[in-house]
Structures are given as structure tokens and as C-alpha cells.
Amino acid sequence: MTDNDDIAETGRWRHGVRLALYAGFLLAMFYFVAVARIIDIDAVRDLVAETGPAAPLVYVIVSAVLGAALIPGPLLAAGSGLLFGPLLGTFVTLGATVGAAVLCAFLGRRAGRRSARGVLGAERADRIDAQIARRGLWAVVGQRFVPGAPDALASYTFGAFGVPMWQMAVGAFIGSAPRSFVYTALGASIGDLSAPLAYAAITVWCVVAIVGAYAAHRGIRSWRRERGAESAQA
């Protein structure tokens, strides 16, 4: 092994440690805000309601920041439905979701982009960049349809791998629209989950879950085929 190889290996190890610390910070933040719940969502909702006519815009901004802090999106969307009803609330939720996706991706790019390229190596990173240029938008859309996938953590990861901000914004808008309606409508239906609105929301959620599972299955199969083709060429 040459001295240059030693330097490259040391640099890759340092980048790996940085990524591990980055991931550990996100997991710790997730525990405190999603499990320990150190932020009182009800109190936040009450404060937003006191802003009067500006409440929808304020809630978009506050929810985007809280979403980036890994507050579960369904909780924020339900609060939007409770405050603004199913129609306006859905648009508020969608705006907040797009804002959180862009903010997460930006922070992920700033914190992890260089280290991700360092760990992958220049050649592999360039191949991934080429894949992102062709499919990054639909990767974001597909992730939003996968049941149970944490949007904020995925957005941080997308940012670290260099997904452009416009792809994050457009992909989050397209992929999050159905779920924004679902969780907002359920929030608006609290107290009467037997209402037609609640049934409609549950139906949409089931359809989205089925489509997401199918898309994830197709995506994994496609990725395996491409990997097999690359290995055969190599």
C-alpha cells in the first residue's frame, strides 16, 4: 500500500466518523422530540392560534422548523386540521411539509455532503450523482409514498447525497399531497372519526400505502437488476 493509499484510507475513516456523529445527533434528536416529547405540540398550537389571521402562515413556518427537528409529521398535520379544518389545513400542512423537506435537505447537504463523498470515493460518488440527476425527483416522490418511512430523516439523507433543492421541493409536494390530506382530515375529524371525512382519509391512506409498497418493491428490483448489470460489465 502506498503513502497516498494510506492518506486516502485515513481521510475516508475521518469522514466515516463524521457521518456517524451526524447520524448519532439525528437519532438523539429524534428520541428527545418524538419519544421523550420535550416539545409540547398542544402549547405550540395554542400559541399559533393566538396570532389571528396570520395563523396559517405562522403554522407553516413553525411546522417546517418542527418537522426539521424530527417532530412526527402526522402530529403536525393533525394540529393543522384541528386549527384550520380539512381544506385550508391541507394546504397549510403541504406548505409546511415542503418547507421541512427543503430545510432538512439543506442542513443535510451542509453537514454530510462532503463526508458522504469522502466515504464513497470520487468514482462511486460521481455515479450516484449521475443517478440522482436522472432519478432524484422520483426517488423523493417514491420515499413519500412508502408507509412508515420517516420523511425528515430521509430528507437529511437526500441532502447528504446531494439531491438538488428543487427536486426536494417538487418531490415533497407531489409525494406528500395525499398524506397531507389524510392526516389533516383525521385531525379535523377528531371527536367524530365515524364522519365521512374520516372514512375518506382512511381510504386514501390505504391506497397510498398499497401504491407505496408496490413502488418500493419495483424500485428494489430495478436497483438489483442495475447492480447485477454493473457487476457483469465489471
Coordinates of C-alpha atoms in Angstrom, one line a residue:
M1 CA 0.0 0.0 0.0
T2 CA 1.4 3.4 -1.0
D3 CA 1.5 6.6 1.1
N4 CA -1.3 8.0 -1.0
D5 CA -3.4 5.0 -0.2
D6 CA -2.7 5.4 3.5
I7 CA -3.8 9.1 3.3
A8 CA -6.9 8.2 1.4
E9 CA -7.9 5.5 3.8
T10 CA -7.3 7.8 6.8
G11 CA -9.4 10.5 5.2
R12 CA -12.2 8.0 4.5
W13 CA -12.1 6.9 8.1
R14 CA -12.4 10.5 9.3
H15 CA -15.3 11.1 7.0
G16 CA -17.0 7.9 8.3
V17 CA -16.6 9.2 11.9
R18 CA -18.2 12.5 10.9
L19 CA -21.1 10.7 9.3
A20 CA -21.5 8.5 12.4
L21 CA -21.6 11.6 14.6
Y22 CA -24.1 13.2 12.3
A23 CA -26.3 10.1 12.4
G24 CA -26.0 9.9 16.1
F25 CA -27.1 13.5 16.6
L26 CA -30.1 13.0 14.4
L27 CA -31.1 9.8 16.3
A28 CA -30.6 11.6 19.7
M29 CA -32.8 14.5 18.5
F30 CA -35.4 12.0 17.3
Y31 CA -35.5 10.4 20.7
F32 CA -35.9 13.7 22.6
V33 CA -38.6 15.2 20.3
A34 CA -40.5 12.1 19.1
V35 CA -40.1 9.7 22.1
A36 CA -39.5 11.8 25.1
R37 CA -41.6 14.6 23.6
I38 CA -39.8 17.6 25.2
I39 CA -41.8 19.9 22.9
D40 CA -45.5 20.4 23.8
I41 CA -47.3 20.4 20.5
D42 CA -50.6 21.4 22.1
A43 CA -48.9 24.5 23.6
V44 CA -47.4 25.3 20.2
R45 CA -50.8 25.0 18.5
D46 CA -52.4 27.3 21.1
L47 CA -49.7 30.0 20.6
V48 CA -50.2 29.8 16.8
A49 CA -53.9 30.2 17.2
E50 CA -53.3 33.5 19.1
T51 CA -51.7 35.1 16.0
G52 CA -55.2 35.5 14.4
P53 CA -55.4 36.0 10.6
A54 CA -51.7 35.2 10.3
A55 CA -52.1 31.8 11.9
P56 CA -51.9 29.7 8.7
L57 CA -48.7 31.3 7.6
V58 CA -47.2 31.1 11.1
Y59 CA -48.1 27.5 11.4
V60 CA -46.5 26.7 8.0
I61 CA -43.2 28.2 9.3
V62 CA -43.4 26.7 12.8
S63 CA -44.3 23.3 11.4
A64 CA -41.5 23.4 8.9
V65 CA -39.0 24.0 11.7
L66 CA -40.5 21.5 14.0
G67 CA -40.6 18.9 11.2
A68 CA -36.9 19.5 10.6
A69 CA -36.4 18.9 14.3
L70 CA -38.0 15.5 13.7
I71 CA -41.4 16.1 15.3
P72 CA -43.6 13.4 13.6
G73 CA -45.4 14.9 10.6
P74 CA -48.8 13.3 11.4
L75 CA -48.9 15.2 14.7
L76 CA -48.2 18.5 13.0
A77 CA -50.7 17.7 10.2
A78 CA -53.4 16.7 12.7
G79 CA -52.8 20.0 14.5
S80 CA -53.3 21.8 11.2
G81 CA -56.6 20.1 10.6
L82 CA -57.7 20.9 14.1
L83 CA -56.9 24.6 13.7
F84 CA -57.9 25.3 10.1
G85 CA -60.2 22.5 9.0
P86 CA -59.6 19.9 6.2
L87 CA -59.4 22.3 3.2
L88 CA -57.2 25.1 4.4
G89 CA -55.4 22.8 6.8
T90 CA -54.3 20.5 3.9
F91 CA -52.6 23.4 2.1
V92 CA -51.0 24.5 5.4
T93 CA -49.8 21.0 6.0
L94 CA -48.4 20.7 2.5
G95 CA -46.6 24.0 2.7
A96 CA -45.0 23.0 6.0
T97 CA -44.1 19.6 4.6
V98 CA -42.3 21.1 1.6
G99 CA -40.6 23.7 3.8
A100 CA -39.3 21.0 6.2
A101 CA -38.1 18.8 3.3
V102 CA -36.0 21.7 1.9
L103 CA -34.7 22.7 5.3
C104 CA -33.7 19.2 6.1
A105 CA -32.0 18.7 2.8
F106 CA -30.1 21.9 3.1
L107 CA -28.8 21.0 6.6
G108 CA -28.0 17.5 5.4
R109 CA -26.0 18.9 2.5
R110 CA -24.1 21.3 4.7
A111 CA -23.4 18.7 7.4
G112 CA -22.9 15.5 5.5
R113 CA -22.3 16.0 1.7
R114 CA -18.5 16.2 1.8
S115 CA -18.2 13.3 4.2
A116 CA -20.6 11.2 2.2
R117 CA -18.5 11.7 -1.0
G118 CA -15.3 11.0 1.1
V119 CA -16.7 7.7 2.3
L120 CA -18.0 6.6 -1.1
G121 CA -14.9 7.7 -3.1
A122 CA -14.9 10.0 -6.1
E123 CA -15.8 7.4 -8.7
R124 CA -18.7 5.9 -6.8
A125 CA -20.0 9.3 -5.7
D126 CA -19.9 10.5 -9.3
R127 CA -22.1 7.5 -10.4
I128 CA -24.5 8.3 -7.6
D129 CA -24.6 11.9 -8.7
A130 CA -25.5 10.8 -12.2
Q131 CA -28.3 8.6 -10.9
I132 CA -29.6 11.5 -8.8
A133 CA -29.6 13.8 -11.8
R134 CA -31.8 11.3 -13.6
R135 CA -34.0 10.0 -10.8
G136 CA -33.6 12.1 -7.8
L137 CA -37.0 13.8 -8.1
W138 CA -38.8 10.4 -8.3
A139 CA -36.7 9.0 -5.5
V140 CA -38.1 11.7 -3.3
V141 CA -41.7 11.2 -4.5
G142 CA -41.4 7.4 -4.0
Q143 CA -40.0 7.8 -0.5
R144 CA -43.0 9.9 0.4
F145 CA -45.3 7.1 -0.6
V146 CA -43.5 4.3 1.4
P147 CA -45.6 3.5 4.5
G148 CA -43.8 4.3 7.8
A149 CA -40.7 6.0 6.1
P150 CA -39.6 9.0 8.3
D151 CA -39.7 11.9 6.0
A152 CA -37.3 14.2 7.9
L153 CA -34.6 11.6 8.3
A154 CA -35.0 10.7 4.6
S155 CA -34.7 14.3 3.6
Y156 CA -31.5 14.7 5.7
T157 CA -30.1 11.7 3.8
F158 CA -31.1 13.0 0.5
G159 CA -29.4 16.3 1.2
A160 CA -26.2 14.5 2.3
F161 CA -26.2 12.6 -1.1
G162 CA -26.6 15.9 -3.0
V163 CA -30.2 15.8 -4.2
P164 CA -30.9 19.4 -5.5
M165 CA -33.2 21.6 -3.6
W166 CA -35.7 22.0 -6.4
Q167 CA -36.0 18.2 -6.6
M168 CA -36.7 18.1 -2.8
A169 CA -39.3 20.8 -3.0
V170 CA -41.2 19.4 -6.1
G171 CA -40.8 15.8 -5.0
A172 CA -42.1 16.6 -1.5
F173 CA -45.0 18.5 -2.9
I174 CA -46.1 15.7 -5.2
G175 CA -45.4 12.8 -2.9
S176 CA -46.8 14.4 0.3
A177 CA -50.1 15.7 -1.1
P178 CA -52.1 12.5 -0.4
R179 CA -50.8 12.0 3.1
S180 CA -51.2 15.8 3.9
F181 CA -54.9 15.4 3.2
V182 CA -55.1 12.1 5.2
Y183 CA -53.5 13.3 8.4
T184 CA -55.1 16.8 8.2
A185 CA -58.5 15.4 7.6
L186 CA -58.1 13.0 10.5
G187 CA -57.1 15.9 12.7
A188 CA -60.1 17.8 11.6
S189 CA -62.3 14.8 12.4
I190 CA -61.1 14.3 16.0
G191 CA -64.1 13.6 18.1
D192 CA -66.1 12.2 15.2
L193 CA -64.0 9.5 13.5
S194 CA -67.1 8.0 12.1
A195 CA -67.7 11.0 9.8
P196 CA -67.5 10.6 6.1
L197 CA -64.3 12.8 6.0
A198 CA -62.5 10.3 8.3
Y199 CA -63.6 7.4 6.2
A200 CA -62.3 9.2 3.1
A201 CA -59.0 9.9 4.7
I202 CA -58.5 6.3 5.8
T203 CA -59.4 5.1 2.3
V204 CA -56.8 7.5 0.8
W205 CA -54.2 6.3 3.3
C206 CA -54.8 2.6 2.4
V207 CA -54.4 3.4 -1.3
V208 CA -51.2 5.4 -0.7
A209 CA -49.8 2.6 1.4
I210 CA -50.5 0.0 -1.3
V211 CA -49.0 2.2 -4.0
G212 CA -46.0 3.0 -1.9
A213 CA -45.3 -0.7 -1.1
Y214 CA -45.6 -1.6 -4.7
A215 CA -43.3 1.2 -5.8
A216 CA -40.8 0.3 -3.2
H217 CA -40.8 -3.3 -4.4
R218 CA -40.3 -2.3 -8.0
G219 CA -37.6 0.1 -7.0
I220 CA -35.6 -2.5 -5.2
R221 CA -36.0 -5.0 -8.0
S222 CA -34.8 -2.3 -10.5
W223 CA -31.8 -1.4 -8.3
R224 CA -30.8 -5.1 -8.0
R225 CA -31.0 -5.5 -11.8
E226 CA -28.8 -2.5 -12.3
R227 CA -26.3 -3.7 -9.8
G228 CA -26.2 -7.1 -11.5
A229 CA -25.6 -5.4 -14.9
E230 CA -22.8 -3.3 -13.5
S231 CA -21.2 -6.4 -11.9
A232 CA -21.4 -8.3 -15.2
Q233 CA -19.8 -5.4 -17.0
A234 CA -17.1 -5.1 -14.5

